[in-house]
Every structure is written in C-alpha cells, then in structure tokens.
mmCIF file with all atom_site columns, C-alpha atoms in Angstrom:
data_model
loop_
_atom_site.group_PDB
_atom_site.id
_atom_site.type_symbol
_atom_site.label_atom_id
_atom_site.label_alt_id
_atom_site.label_comp_id
_atom_site.label_asym_id
_atom_site.label_entity_id
_atom_site.label_seq_id
_atom_site.pdbx_PDB_ins_code
_atom_site.Cartn_x
_atom_site.Cartn_y
_atom_site.Cartn_z
_atom_site.occupancy
_atom_site.B_iso_or_equiv
_atom_site.pdbx_formal_charge
_atom_site.auth_seq_id
_atom_site.auth_comp_id
_atom_site.auth_asym_id
_atom_site.auth_atom_id
_atom_site.pdbx_PDB_model_num
ATOM 1   C CA . MET A 1 1   ? -125.474 -23.407 -57.461 1.00 39.00 ? 1   MET A CA 1
ATOM 2   C CA . THR A 1 2   ? -123.320 -22.341 -61.162 1.00 46.00 ? 2   THR A CA 1
ATOM 3   C CA . GLY A 1 3   ? -120.028 -21.244 -61.670 1.00 53.00 ? 3   GLY A CA 1
ATOM 4   C CA . ILE A 1 4   ? -116.815 -22.502 -62.406 1.00 54.00 ? 4   ILE A CA 1
ATOM 5   C CA . HIS A 1 5   ? -114.835 -25.012 -59.924 1.00 62.00 ? 5   HIS A CA 1
ATOM 6   C CA . PRO A 1 6   ? -112.127 -23.855 -58.237 1.00 66.00 ? 6   PRO A CA 1
ATOM 7   C CA . ASP A 1 7   ? -109.801 -26.293 -58.651 1.00 83.00 ? 7   ASP A CA 1
ATOM 8   C CA . ILE A 1 8   ? -109.923 -26.074 -62.710 1.00 80.00 ? 8   ILE A CA 1
ATOM 9   C CA . LEU A 1 9   ? -107.438 -25.468 -64.915 1.00 84.00 ? 9   LEU A CA 1
ATOM 10  C CA . ASP A 1 10  ? -107.047 -21.825 -65.705 1.00 83.00 ? 10  ASP A CA 1
ATOM 11  C CA . LEU A 1 11  ? -108.811 -20.698 -68.932 1.00 77.00 ? 11  LEU A CA 1
ATOM 12  C CA . ALA A 1 12  ? -107.009 -18.024 -70.044 1.00 86.00 ? 12  ALA A CA 1
ATOM 13  C CA . PRO A 1 13  ? -105.746 -17.874 -73.585 1.00 90.00 ? 13  PRO A CA 1
ATOM 14  C CA . ILE A 1 14  ? -102.392 -19.427 -74.105 1.00 92.00 ? 14  ILE A CA 1
ATOM 15  C CA . LEU A 1 15  ? -99.787  -17.724 -76.503 1.00 91.00 ? 15  LEU A CA 1
ATOM 16  C CA . PRO A 1 16  ? -98.721  -20.531 -79.488 1.00 94.00 ? 16  PRO A CA 1
ATOM 17  C CA . PRO A 1 17  ? -95.250  -21.903 -78.856 1.00 97.00 ? 17  PRO A CA 1
ATOM 18  C CA . ARG A 1 18  ? -92.878  -20.401 -81.445 1.00 97.00 ? 18  ARG A CA 1
ATOM 19  C CA . ARG A 1 19  ? -91.696  -22.608 -83.826 1.00 97.00 ? 19  ARG A CA 1
ATOM 20  C CA . VAL A 1 20  ? -87.386  -22.795 -83.814 1.00 97.00 ? 20  VAL A CA 1
ATOM 21  C CA . ASP A 1 21  ? -84.712  -25.245 -84.924 1.00 96.00 ? 21  ASP A CA 1
ATOM 22  C CA . HIS A 1 22  ? -83.661  -26.307 -81.805 1.00 94.00 ? 22  HIS A CA 1
ATOM 23  C CA . LEU A 1 23  ? -84.225  -25.902 -77.938 1.00 96.00 ? 23  LEU A CA 1
ATOM 24  C CA . PRO A 1 24  ? -81.796  -23.848 -75.879 1.00 96.00 ? 24  PRO A CA 1
ATOM 25  C CA . GLU A 1 25  ? -80.375  -26.083 -72.890 1.00 96.00 ? 25  GLU A CA 1
ATOM 26  C CA . GLY A 1 26  ? -82.952  -25.941 -69.812 1.00 97.00 ? 26  GLY A CA 1
ATOM 27  C CA . ASP A 1 27  ? -83.923  -28.621 -67.264 1.00 96.00 ? 27  ASP A CA 1
ATOM 28  C CA . ILE A 1 28  ? -85.348  -31.973 -68.450 1.00 97.00 ? 28  ILE A CA 1
ATOM 29  C CA . LEU A 1 29  ? -88.816  -32.459 -67.663 1.00 97.00 ? 29  LEU A CA 1
ATOM 30  C CA . ASP A 1 30  ? -90.708  -35.466 -67.046 1.00 95.00 ? 30  ASP A CA 1
ATOM 31  C CA . LEU A 1 31  ? -94.670  -36.111 -67.915 1.00 95.00 ? 31  LEU A CA 1
ATOM 32  C CA . GLU A 1 32  ? -95.160  -38.393 -65.088 1.00 94.00 ? 32  GLU A CA 1
ATOM 33  C CA . ASP A 1 33  ? -93.283  -36.529 -62.623 1.00 96.00 ? 33  ASP A CA 1
ATOM 34  C CA . ILE A 1 34  ? -95.183  -33.186 -63.219 1.00 96.00 ? 34  ILE A CA 1
ATOM 35  C CA . THR A 1 35  ? -98.389  -34.785 -63.257 1.00 96.00 ? 35  THR A CA 1
ATOM 36  C CA . ARG A 1 36  ? -97.800  -36.231 -59.871 1.00 96.00 ? 36  ARG A CA 1
ATOM 37  C CA . GLN A 1 37  ? -96.676  -33.110 -58.877 1.00 97.00 ? 37  GLN A CA 1
ATOM 38  C CA . ALA A 1 38  ? -100.060 -31.170 -60.226 1.00 95.00 ? 38  ALA A CA 1
ATOM 39  C CA . ARG A 1 39  ? -101.887 -34.224 -58.548 1.00 93.00 ? 39  ARG A CA 1
ATOM 40  C CA . MET A 1 40  ? -103.177 -35.629 -61.345 1.00 94.00 ? 40  MET A CA 1
ATOM 41  C CA . LEU A 1 41  ? -103.762 -38.290 -62.537 1.00 92.00 ? 41  LEU A CA 1
ATOM 42  C CA . PHE A 1 42  ? -100.633 -40.160 -64.918 1.00 93.00 ? 42  PHE A CA 1
ATOM 43  C CA . VAL A 1 43  ? -103.345 -41.555 -67.452 1.00 89.00 ? 43  VAL A CA 1
ATOM 44  C CA . VAL A 1 44  ? -101.036 -42.461 -70.895 1.00 86.00 ? 44  VAL A CA 1
ATOM 45  C CA . THR A 1 45  ? -97.528  -43.664 -71.946 1.00 77.00 ? 45  THR A CA 1
ATOM 46  C CA . PRO A 1 46  ? -96.533  -40.323 -73.682 1.00 69.00 ? 46  PRO A CA 1
ATOM 47  C CA . MET A 1 47  ? -94.897  -40.744 -76.986 1.00 69.00 ? 47  MET A CA 1
ATOM 48  C CA . ASN A 1 48  ? -90.951  -41.710 -77.430 1.00 77.00 ? 48  ASN A CA 1
ATOM 49  C CA . ASN A 1 49  ? -88.940  -39.057 -78.853 1.00 86.00 ? 49  ASN A CA 1
ATOM 50  C CA . THR A 1 50  ? -90.503  -36.007 -76.860 1.00 91.00 ? 50  THR A CA 1
ATOM 51  C CA . GLU A 1 51  ? -88.413  -33.994 -75.003 1.00 95.00 ? 51  GLU A CA 1
ATOM 52  C CA . ILE A 1 52  ? -89.717  -31.411 -72.522 1.00 96.00 ? 52  ILE A CA 1
ATOM 53  C CA . ARG A 1 53  ? -87.221  -28.548 -71.030 1.00 97.00 ? 53  ARG A CA 1
ATOM 54  C CA . ARG A 1 54  ? -87.698  -25.504 -68.654 1.00 98.00 ? 54  ARG A CA 1
ATOM 55  C CA . ILE A 1 55  ? -85.753  -23.084 -70.552 1.00 98.00 ? 55  ILE A CA 1
ATOM 56  C CA . ALA A 1 56  ? -84.800  -19.987 -69.910 1.00 97.00 ? 56  ALA A CA 1
ATOM 57  C CA . GLY A 1 57  ? -86.967  -16.777 -71.311 1.00 96.00 ? 57  GLY A CA 1
ATOM 58  C CA . ASN A 1 58  ? -90.983  -16.014 -71.326 1.00 95.00 ? 58  ASN A CA 1
ATOM 59  C CA . ARG A 1 59  ? -91.696  -17.266 -74.315 1.00 96.00 ? 59  ARG A CA 1
ATOM 60  C CA . ASP A 1 60  ? -92.442  -20.685 -75.207 1.00 98.00 ? 60  ASP A CA 1
ATOM 61  C CA . LEU A 1 61  ? -90.540  -22.680 -78.079 1.00 98.00 ? 61  LEU A CA 1
ATOM 62  C CA . LEU A 1 62  ? -91.246  -25.980 -79.934 1.00 98.00 ? 62  LEU A CA 1
ATOM 63  C CA . VAL A 1 63  ? -89.298  -28.298 -82.286 1.00 97.00 ? 63  VAL A CA 1
ATOM 64  C CA . THR A 1 64  ? -90.410  -30.761 -84.984 1.00 93.00 ? 64  THR A CA 1
ATOM 65  C CA . ASP A 1 65  ? -88.030  -32.784 -86.768 1.00 90.00 ? 65  ASP A CA 1
ATOM 66  C CA . GLN A 1 66  ? -89.049  -36.077 -88.597 1.00 87.00 ? 66  GLN A CA 1
ATOM 67  C CA . GLY A 1 67  ? -90.514  -38.248 -85.356 1.00 85.00 ? 67  GLY A CA 1
ATOM 68  C CA . TYR A 1 68  ? -89.189  -35.579 -82.525 1.00 91.00 ? 68  TYR A CA 1
ATOM 69  C CA . LYS A 1 69  ? -90.918  -33.239 -80.539 1.00 93.00 ? 69  LYS A CA 1
ATOM 70  C CA . GLY A 1 70  ? -89.284  -30.885 -78.370 1.00 96.00 ? 70  GLY A CA 1
ATOM 71  C CA . TYR A 1 71  ? -90.936  -28.508 -75.738 1.00 97.00 ? 71  TYR A CA 1
ATOM 72  C CA . GLY A 1 72  ? -89.846  -25.425 -74.413 1.00 98.00 ? 72  GLY A CA 1
ATOM 73  C CA . ILE A 1 73  ? -91.523  -23.843 -71.368 1.00 98.00 ? 73  ILE A CA 1
ATOM 74  C CA . ALA A 1 74  ? -90.502  -20.552 -70.841 1.00 98.00 ? 74  ALA A CA 1
ATOM 75  C CA . ARG A 1 75  ? -89.236  -20.281 -67.483 1.00 96.00 ? 75  ARG A CA 1
ATOM 76  C CA . ASP A 1 76  ? -90.316  -16.631 -66.483 1.00 95.00 ? 76  ASP A CA 1
ATOM 77  C CA . ARG A 1 77  ? -94.287  -17.194 -67.049 1.00 90.00 ? 77  ARG A CA 1
ATOM 78  C CA . LEU A 1 78  ? -94.392  -20.394 -64.140 1.00 96.00 ? 78  LEU A CA 1
ATOM 79  C CA . PRO A 1 79  ? -95.265  -19.831 -60.758 1.00 96.00 ? 79  PRO A CA 1
ATOM 80  C CA . GLU A 1 80  ? -93.064  -20.294 -58.130 1.00 96.00 ? 80  GLU A CA 1
ATOM 81  C CA . ASP A 1 81  ? -95.129  -22.470 -55.877 1.00 96.00 ? 81  ASP A CA 1
ATOM 82  C CA . SER A 1 82  ? -94.355  -26.540 -57.185 1.00 96.00 ? 82  SER A CA 1
ATOM 83  C CA . TYR A 1 83  ? -98.241  -27.475 -57.304 1.00 95.00 ? 83  TYR A CA 1
ATOM 84  C CA . GLU A 1 84  ? -99.227  -24.188 -59.363 1.00 95.00 ? 84  GLU A CA 1
ATOM 85  C CA . ARG A 1 85  ? -96.128  -24.193 -61.375 1.00 97.00 ? 85  ARG A CA 1
ATOM 86  C CA . ALA A 1 86  ? -96.811  -28.416 -62.327 1.00 97.00 ? 86  ALA A CA 1
ATOM 87  C CA . ARG A 1 87  ? -100.406 -26.993 -63.247 1.00 96.00 ? 87  ARG A CA 1
ATOM 88  C CA . GLU A 1 88  ? -99.421  -24.224 -65.584 1.00 96.00 ? 88  GLU A CA 1
ATOM 89  C CA . ILE A 1 89  ? -96.466  -26.862 -67.007 1.00 97.00 ? 89  ILE A CA 1
ATOM 90  C CA . ILE A 1 90  ? -99.643  -29.222 -67.908 1.00 96.00 ? 90  ILE A CA 1
ATOM 91  C CA . ARG A 1 91  ? -102.317 -26.737 -69.062 1.00 95.00 ? 91  ARG A CA 1
ATOM 92  C CA . ARG A 1 92  ? -99.057  -25.246 -71.631 1.00 97.00 ? 92  ARG A CA 1
ATOM 93  C CA . LEU A 1 93  ? -98.070  -28.672 -73.009 1.00 96.00 ? 93  LEU A CA 1
ATOM 94  C CA . ALA A 1 94  ? -102.438 -29.397 -73.379 1.00 95.00 ? 94  ALA A CA 1
ATOM 95  C CA . TYR A 1 95  ? -103.408 -25.899 -74.805 1.00 94.00 ? 95  TYR A CA 1
ATOM 96  C CA . GLY A 1 96  ? -100.478 -24.229 -76.178 1.00 96.00 ? 96  GLY A CA 1
ATOM 97  C CA . PHE A 1 97  ? -98.010  -26.980 -77.913 1.00 96.00 ? 97  PHE A CA 1
ATOM 98  C CA . HIS A 1 98  ? -101.650 -29.427 -77.927 1.00 94.00 ? 98  HIS A CA 1
ATOM 99  C CA . ASP A 1 99  ? -99.695  -32.555 -76.929 1.00 93.00 ? 99  ASP A CA 1
ATOM 100 C CA . TRP A 1 100 ? -101.823 -35.594 -76.891 1.00 91.00 ? 100 TRP A CA 1
ATOM 101 C CA . ALA A 1 101 ? -100.781 -37.323 -73.787 1.00 93.00 ? 101 ALA A CA 1
ATOM 102 C CA . ALA A 1 102 ? -101.036 -33.253 -71.838 1.00 94.00 ? 102 ALA A CA 1
ATOM 103 C CA . ARG A 1 103 ? -104.467 -33.188 -73.130 1.00 93.00 ? 103 ARG A CA 1
ATOM 104 C CA . GLU A 1 104 ? -105.329 -36.747 -71.780 1.00 94.00 ? 104 GLU A CA 1
ATOM 105 C CA . ILE A 1 105 ? -104.507 -35.561 -68.904 1.00 94.00 ? 105 ILE A CA 1
ATOM 106 C CA . ALA A 1 106 ? -106.030 -32.462 -68.066 1.00 93.00 ? 106 ALA A CA 1
ATOM 107 C CA . ALA A 1 107 ? -109.597 -34.246 -69.681 1.00 90.00 ? 107 ALA A CA 1
ATOM 108 C CA . ARG A 1 108 ? -108.676 -36.877 -66.889 1.00 91.00 ? 108 ARG A CA 1
ATOM 109 C CA . TYR A 1 109 ? -107.914 -34.613 -64.053 1.00 90.00 ? 109 TYR A CA 1
ATOM 110 C CA . HIS A 1 110 ? -111.518 -32.230 -65.186 1.00 84.00 ? 110 HIS A CA 1
ATOM 111 C CA . ARG A 1 111 ? -113.516 -35.347 -65.710 1.00 84.00 ? 111 ARG A CA 1
ATOM 112 C CA . ASP A 1 112 ? -112.922 -36.264 -62.169 1.00 81.00 ? 112 ASP A CA 1
ATOM 113 C CA . LEU A 1 113 ? -113.119 -32.922 -61.182 1.00 81.00 ? 113 LEU A CA 1
ATOM 114 C CA . LYS A 1 114 ? -116.969 -32.614 -61.848 1.00 79.00 ? 114 LYS A CA 1
ATOM 115 C CA . GLN A 1 115 ? -117.638 -36.196 -60.537 1.00 77.00 ? 115 GLN A CA 1
ATOM 116 C CA . THR A 1 116 ? -116.859 -34.055 -56.933 1.00 68.00 ? 116 THR A CA 1
#
C-alpha cells in the first residue's frame, strides 16, 4: 500500500515570517511544552536566547539581533484544538522559521512514523 501516513505534518507551503525590529506582546510559549502537546519527542535542547510568542494577527514575525531570535506565531492561523495547534506551531517553526530544534523534533517524529 502506498500513500502518505495520516499523521504526517501538513505539507502545504508556509508563508515565511516577516522580519521586524521587535515582537509585539503575546503569550510566551515553551518548545518542550509545545512538543509534548503535539505528542512528539523532545529530542534536543533549544538554543538560548530564542523566544517564541503567540501573537495577534495573521502573519508570523521574526526578530534576529546579535544572538537573539524572536519567533512570533500568528494566532489567527492556528487551530483551536490544542493538539492540532501544537503540531502547527512545530510545523511553522521547523519549515517557516527554519528553527533547527523544531526541525530535529519534526524529523524524529517523521522517522518514528516510518517505523510504525
């Protein structure tokens, strides 16, 4: 039987985040908590000085400044369900922001799916 595993992350293209000078106020998110909610394995230690916020609006935002990275995840485009929302945050961090820790988490998740 061929086809895509039903639990694979969404393969739809992701609009890259817009670069800004600072992130607006928003809920601070913890990558380990997000990973747990997405029912994935937390397989890496994220870089220091990386902040993830859930922000108002429909466009993801990115701040980079001398060792600091700020990721603004647009709240308007997130699913309501906590499991689906966490999976979407991992997907956008990995493939929109190209965050190495989120990419490792997503890659491990997909490798594990291939073994089932």
